[in-house]
Amino acid sequence: MKATLQVYAVGARIAMLERLQYPLASLMFMVNVLIEPIIYLVVWSSATAAQGGAVGGYTAGQFAGYYIIWTFVRQFNLAVGPDSFNWRIKNGSLAGELLRPIHPIDIDLGWNLGFKVMQVVYWIPIGVILWLMFKPEVNPQGWQLLSFPIVLILAAYVRFFVMWLVGLICFWTERIDSLIELYFAAELLFSGRLVPLEIMPVWAQKVAGYLPFQWTFYFPIELLLGRVTMSEFWMGVLAQVAWILAAYVGIRLVWVRAVRRFTAVGA
């Protein structure tokens, strides 16, 4: 356990140093990530004004709060993409990782922790500017505010483990691009990234109930907005824990078979 924690600490330190070493690249990555929610924010603010003050139960201020919190949640639940396996297999880096007495997922967990810490640090001044510009309506109760960090961490783990599990498909095929695009399209539709799920058609809300995506975006955002009841909170936390366990067990089962198929290539 101590050795694993040391691996996490080293991985996190490396990621933080990488982000500090290339501040311009970090800034451009941040801008790229923020363009999407800012477009949504402007569009829905305009639509709300055109509809006389509210759309689907959200006022302009609540839309502003939703998408500004979105930007923060997005930084925190950044994860190792499924396509990274394809790249690591092709350039040979995974071959080196498999020779270490450490599971590659532990290396990724540590690196991802340091990466998201730096992304959150870079987000702070931008978040303050957005807050001052759009004047969001965010009214969480005390328990919602205190429980937000827990839900946020669980959301990050759900996204990390599910994406890691999807990435293992690269051990069977190198042509995973279409599948990854399909995965992210589903996430965009059913996670609350595009619009709050409450505004989506009923059928889409039902589909979202069977998928992990809403627990990585919609649930933590709604919690900090103050729109989640106590019963919905516990149901959401249980769903997050269930998805983490399911994805982790899936990784353990698939990993054994995936490594048997691995053939080292690259430098």
Tab-separated table of C-alpha atoms in Angstrom:
chain	number	residue	atom	x	y	z
A	1	MET	CA	0.000	0.000	0.000
A	2	LYS	CA	2.826	2.373	0.916
A	3	ALA	CA	4.604	1.569	-2.356
A	4	THR	CA	1.414	2.248	-4.340
A	5	LEU	CA	0.941	5.605	-2.637
A	6	GLN	CA	4.546	6.477	-3.467
A	7	VAL	CA	3.822	5.639	-7.120
A	8	TYR	CA	0.814	7.976	-7.044
A	9	ALA	CA	2.919	10.733	-5.459
A	10	VAL	CA	5.704	10.383	-8.037
A	11	GLY	CA	3.230	10.264	-10.941
A	12	ALA	CA	1.409	13.334	-9.624
A	13	ARG	CA	4.687	15.236	-9.190
A	14	ILE	CA	5.772	14.410	-12.745
A	15	ALA	CA	2.437	15.596	-14.164
A	16	MET	CA	2.578	18.837	-12.163
A	17	LEU	CA	6.130	19.544	-13.313
A	18	GLU	CA	5.112	18.870	-16.924
A	19	ARG	CA	2.256	21.372	-16.665
A	20	LEU	CA	4.564	23.938	-15.055
A	21	GLN	CA	7.241	23.376	-17.674
A	22	TYR	CA	4.902	24.156	-20.548
A	23	PRO	CA	2.581	26.924	-19.250
A	24	LEU	CA	1.592	28.105	-22.741
A	25	ALA	CA	0.558	24.587	-23.755
A	26	SER	CA	-1.419	24.300	-20.516
A	27	LEU	CA	-3.129	27.623	-21.215
A	28	MET	CA	-4.048	26.619	-24.770
A	29	PHE	CA	-5.400	23.304	-23.527
A	30	MET	CA	-7.483	25.190	-20.956
A	31	VAL	CA	-8.849	27.541	-23.629
A	32	ASN	CA	-9.705	24.562	-25.839
A	33	VAL	CA	-11.606	22.885	-22.990
A	34	LEU	CA	-13.452	26.075	-22.027
A	35	ILE	CA	-14.697	27.002	-25.498
A	36	GLU	CA	-17.416	24.341	-25.416
A	37	PRO	CA	-19.201	25.386	-22.183
A	38	ILE	CA	-18.833	29.097	-22.908
A	39	ILE	CA	-20.647	28.604	-26.228
A	40	TYR	CA	-23.420	26.709	-24.419
A	41	LEU	CA	-23.559	29.437	-21.779
A	42	VAL	CA	-23.975	32.242	-24.316
A	43	VAL	CA	-26.544	30.288	-26.374
A	44	TRP	CA	-28.718	29.339	-23.408
A	45	SER	CA	-28.483	32.797	-21.848
A	46	SER	CA	-29.795	34.254	-25.116
A	47	ALA	CA	-32.525	31.582	-25.377
A	48	THR	CA	-33.619	32.256	-21.813
A	49	ALA	CA	-33.874	35.978	-22.480
A	50	ALA	CA	-35.910	35.286	-25.640
A	51	GLN	CA	-38.306	33.000	-23.711
A	52	GLY	CA	-39.041	35.641	-21.103
A	53	GLY	CA	-36.716	34.569	-18.293
A	54	ALA	CA	-36.632	30.760	-18.017
A	55	VAL	CA	-36.240	27.605	-20.109
A	56	GLY	CA	-37.072	24.194	-18.681
A	57	GLY	CA	-37.070	25.573	-15.138
A	58	TYR	CA	-33.653	27.219	-15.492
A	59	THR	CA	-33.290	30.980	-15.275
A	60	ALA	CA	-30.474	32.800	-17.067
A	61	GLY	CA	-28.583	32.962	-13.768
A	62	GLN	CA	-29.001	29.222	-13.190
A	63	PHE	CA	-27.786	28.475	-16.707
A	64	ALA	CA	-24.770	30.668	-15.970
A	65	GLY	CA	-24.177	28.777	-12.718
A	66	TYR	CA	-24.625	25.424	-14.472
A	67	TYR	CA	-22.051	26.071	-17.175
A	68	ILE	CA	-19.523	27.853	-14.940
A	69	ILE	CA	-19.596	24.887	-12.532
A	70	TRP	CA	-19.382	22.722	-15.681
A	71	THR	CA	-16.028	24.304	-16.491
A	72	PHE	CA	-14.716	23.433	-13.020
A	73	VAL	CA	-16.083	19.869	-13.046
A	74	ARG	CA	-14.589	19.391	-16.504
A	75	GLN	CA	-11.114	20.246	-15.237
A	76	PHE	CA	-11.429	17.881	-12.298
A	77	ASN	CA	-12.797	14.869	-14.167
A	78	LEU	CA	-10.267	14.992	-17.005
A	79	ALA	CA	-9.101	11.412	-17.472
A	80	VAL	CA	-6.752	9.331	-19.550
A	81	GLY	CA	-8.539	8.965	-22.886
A	82	PRO	CA	-9.300	5.535	-24.378
A	83	ASP	CA	-7.216	6.432	-27.438
A	84	SER	CA	-4.102	6.780	-25.262
A	85	PHE	CA	-3.808	2.980	-25.250
A	86	ASN	CA	-3.619	2.964	-29.028
A	87	TRP	CA	-0.831	5.531	-28.943
A	88	ARG	CA	1.061	3.790	-26.120
A	89	ILE	CA	0.891	0.438	-27.892
A	90	LYS	CA	2.081	1.893	-31.206
A	91	ASN	CA	5.019	3.888	-29.816
A	92	GLY	CA	6.131	1.064	-27.552
A	93	SER	CA	5.751	2.896	-24.234
A	94	LEU	CA	3.225	0.355	-22.959
A	95	ALA	CA	5.772	-2.406	-23.484
A	96	GLY	CA	8.063	-0.613	-21.045
A	97	GLU	CA	5.235	-0.074	-18.553
A	98	LEU	CA	4.388	-3.780	-18.586
A	99	LEU	CA	7.950	-4.607	-17.531
A	100	ARG	CA	7.598	-2.593	-14.335
A	101	PRO	CA	6.377	-4.217	-11.110
A	102	ILE	CA	3.537	-1.688	-11.082
A	103	HIS	CA	0.166	-1.919	-12.782
A	104	PRO	CA	-0.163	0.730	-15.533
A	105	ILE	CA	-3.443	1.894	-14.002
A	106	ASP	CA	-1.573	2.989	-10.871
A	107	ILE	CA	0.834	5.014	-13.028
A	108	ASP	CA	-2.115	6.642	-14.793
A	109	LEU	CA	-3.963	7.353	-11.538
A	110	GLY	CA	-0.983	9.178	-10.073
A	111	TRP	CA	-0.228	11.144	-13.238
A	112	ASN	CA	-3.888	12.061	-13.708
A	113	LEU	CA	-4.113	13.333	-10.121
A	114	GLY	CA	-1.234	15.759	-10.621
A	115	PHE	CA	-2.550	16.789	-14.029
A	116	LYS	CA	-6.008	17.723	-12.756
A	117	VAL	CA	-4.615	19.574	-9.735
A	118	MET	CA	-2.699	21.882	-12.065
A	119	GLN	CA	-5.699	22.247	-14.379
A	120	VAL	CA	-7.839	23.345	-11.416
A	121	VAL	CA	-5.157	25.869	-10.414
A	122	TYR	CA	-5.126	27.270	-13.969
A	123	TRP	CA	-8.949	27.355	-13.930
A	124	ILE	CA	-9.277	29.589	-10.843
A	125	PRO	CA	-8.625	33.010	-12.465
A	126	ILE	CA	-10.783	32.084	-15.482
A	127	GLY	CA	-13.584	30.890	-13.196
A	128	VAL	CA	-13.491	34.181	-11.275
A	129	ILE	CA	-13.735	36.157	-14.531
A	130	LEU	CA	-16.689	34.047	-15.731
A	131	TRP	CA	-18.382	34.475	-12.354
A	132	LEU	CA	-18.048	38.268	-12.496
A	133	MET	CA	-19.165	38.433	-16.140
A	134	PHE	CA	-22.277	36.234	-15.996
A	135	LYS	CA	-23.408	36.639	-12.346
A	136	PRO	CA	-24.622	33.041	-11.773
A	137	GLU	CA	-27.397	31.955	-9.401
A	138	VAL	CA	-25.855	29.270	-7.206
A	139	ASN	CA	-27.632	28.546	-3.921
A	140	PRO	CA	-26.382	25.321	-2.329
A	141	GLN	CA	-27.320	24.442	1.217
A	142	GLY	CA	-24.551	23.768	3.701
A	143	TRP	CA	-24.688	19.975	3.288
A	144	GLN	CA	-24.643	20.295	-0.502
A	145	LEU	CA	-21.571	22.525	-0.345
A	146	LEU	CA	-19.753	20.164	2.037
A	147	SER	CA	-20.619	17.025	0.073
A	148	PHE	CA	-19.649	18.519	-3.315
A	149	PRO	CA	-15.913	17.595	-3.026
A	150	ILE	CA	-16.826	13.959	-2.280
A	151	VAL	CA	-19.198	13.755	-5.238
A	152	LEU	CA	-16.631	15.474	-7.449
A	153	ILE	CA	-13.925	12.952	-6.542
A	154	LEU	CA	-16.313	10.051	-7.133
A	155	ALA	CA	-17.285	11.584	-10.493
A	156	ALA	CA	-13.621	11.758	-11.487
A	157	TYR	CA	-13.099	8.103	-10.541
A	158	VAL	CA	-16.203	7.016	-12.483
A	159	ARG	CA	-14.926	8.749	-15.624
A	160	PHE	CA	-11.356	7.527	-15.154
A	161	PHE	CA	-12.207	3.846	-14.672
A	162	VAL	CA	-14.896	3.721	-17.385
A	163	MET	CA	-12.581	5.347	-19.940
A	164	TRP	CA	-9.719	3.046	-18.928
A	165	LEU	CA	-12.000	0.049	-19.442
A	166	VAL	CA	-13.066	1.301	-22.880
A	167	GLY	CA	-9.418	1.875	-23.793
A	168	LEU	CA	-8.614	-1.808	-23.287
A	169	ILE	CA	-10.415	-2.500	-26.579
A	170	CYS	CA	-7.182	-1.283	-28.239
A	171	PHE	CA	-5.639	-4.633	-27.341
A	172	TRP	CA	-8.006	-6.277	-29.815
A	173	THR	CA	-8.073	-3.658	-32.580
A	174	GLU	CA	-6.019	-0.612	-33.573
A	175	ARG	CA	-8.982	0.909	-35.405
A	176	ILE	CA	-10.775	2.297	-32.383
A	177	ASP	CA	-11.275	5.867	-33.608
A	178	SER	CA	-14.920	5.407	-34.617
A	179	LEU	CA	-15.754	3.693	-31.339
A	180	ILE	CA	-14.126	6.498	-29.357
A	181	GLU	CA	-16.078	9.106	-31.294
A	182	LEU	CA	-19.275	7.171	-30.570
A	183	TYR	CA	-18.341	7.006	-26.880
A	184	PHE	CA	-17.761	10.749	-26.599
A	185	ALA	CA	-20.932	11.503	-28.588
A	186	ALA	CA	-22.903	9.419	-26.074
A	187	GLU	CA	-21.176	11.223	-23.219
A	188	LEU	CA	-22.002	14.591	-24.769
A	189	LEU	CA	-25.690	13.708	-25.063
A	190	PHE	CA	-26.308	11.803	-21.837
A	191	SER	CA	-23.950	13.415	-19.311
A	192	GLY	CA	-25.444	16.900	-19.109
A	193	ARG	CA	-22.485	18.365	-21.002
A	194	LEU	CA	-24.629	19.635	-23.867
A	195	VAL	CA	-27.692	20.707	-21.875
A	196	PRO	CA	-29.020	19.892	-18.400
A	197	LEU	CA	-30.704	16.472	-18.532
A	198	GLU	CA	-33.911	18.002	-17.183
A	199	ILE	CA	-34.315	19.795	-20.517
A	200	MET	CA	-33.683	16.660	-22.571
A	201	PRO	CA	-36.631	14.538	-23.863
A	202	VAL	CA	-37.991	11.922	-21.476
A	203	TRP	CA	-36.568	9.070	-23.569
A	204	ALA	CA	-33.086	10.604	-23.328
A	205	GLN	CA	-33.404	10.928	-19.556
A	206	LYS	CA	-34.389	7.246	-19.355
A	207	VAL	CA	-31.416	6.209	-21.498
A	208	ALA	CA	-29.104	8.350	-19.359
A	209	GLY	CA	-30.309	6.427	-16.313
A	210	TYR	CA	-28.638	3.271	-17.654
A	211	LEU	CA	-25.308	4.943	-18.449
A	212	PRO	CA	-22.501	6.275	-16.235
A	213	PHE	CA	-22.182	9.679	-17.870
A	214	GLN	CA	-24.650	11.757	-15.833
A	215	TRP	CA	-22.800	10.872	-12.619
A	216	THR	CA	-19.635	12.516	-13.950
A	217	PHE	CA	-21.108	15.881	-15.005
A	218	TYR	CA	-24.813	16.471	-14.348
A	219	PHE	CA	-24.957	15.147	-10.785
A	220	PRO	CA	-22.082	17.171	-9.249
A	221	ILE	CA	-23.163	20.300	-11.142
A	222	GLU	CA	-26.766	20.045	-9.963
A	223	LEU	CA	-25.583	19.369	-6.403
A	224	LEU	CA	-23.550	22.584	-6.248
A	225	LEU	CA	-26.390	24.516	-7.872
A	226	GLY	CA	-28.556	23.441	-4.932
A	227	ARG	CA	-31.051	21.475	-7.056
A	228	VAL	CA	-30.462	18.008	-5.538
A	229	THR	CA	-32.561	16.693	-2.638
A	230	MET	CA	-31.106	14.537	0.124
A	231	SER	CA	-32.668	11.350	-1.300
A	232	GLU	CA	-31.380	12.177	-4.795
A	233	PHE	CA	-27.943	12.789	-3.286
A	234	TRP	CA	-27.727	9.350	-1.689
A	235	MET	CA	-29.060	7.683	-4.828
A	236	GLY	CA	-26.437	9.512	-6.872
A	237	VAL	CA	-23.579	8.584	-4.536
A	238	LEU	CA	-24.635	4.930	-4.595
A	239	ALA	CA	-24.770	5.046	-8.400
A	240	GLN	CA	-21.277	6.552	-8.544
A	241	VAL	CA	-19.847	3.899	-6.213
A	242	ALA	CA	-21.619	1.150	-8.181
A	243	TRP	CA	-20.159	2.382	-11.492
A	244	ILE	CA	-16.666	2.656	-9.997
A	245	LEU	CA	-16.836	-0.910	-8.672
A	246	ALA	CA	-18.331	-2.254	-11.915
A	247	ALA	CA	-15.692	-0.559	-14.069
A	248	TYR	CA	-12.867	-1.630	-11.748
A	249	VAL	CA	-14.000	-5.258	-11.751
A	250	GLY	CA	-14.377	-5.034	-15.538
A	251	ILE	CA	-10.795	-3.768	-15.832
A	252	ARG	CA	-9.466	-6.588	-13.656
A	253	LEU	CA	-11.280	-9.197	-15.748
A	254	VAL	CA	-10.458	-7.733	-19.173
A	255	TRP	CA	-6.872	-6.768	-18.336
A	256	VAL	CA	-5.775	-10.400	-17.860
A	257	ARG	CA	-7.090	-11.321	-21.311
A	258	ALA	CA	-5.848	-8.086	-22.923
A	259	VAL	CA	-2.230	-8.555	-21.808
A	260	ARG	CA	-2.205	-12.076	-23.272
A	261	ARG	CA	-2.925	-10.537	-26.684
A	262	PHE	CA	-0.298	-7.803	-26.373
A	263	THR	CA	2.514	-7.704	-28.922
A	264	ALA	CA	5.270	-5.133	-28.397
A	265	VAL	CA	5.843	-2.737	-31.289
A	266	GLY	CA	7.600	0.580	-31.720
A	267	ALA	CA	10.862	1.937	-30.365
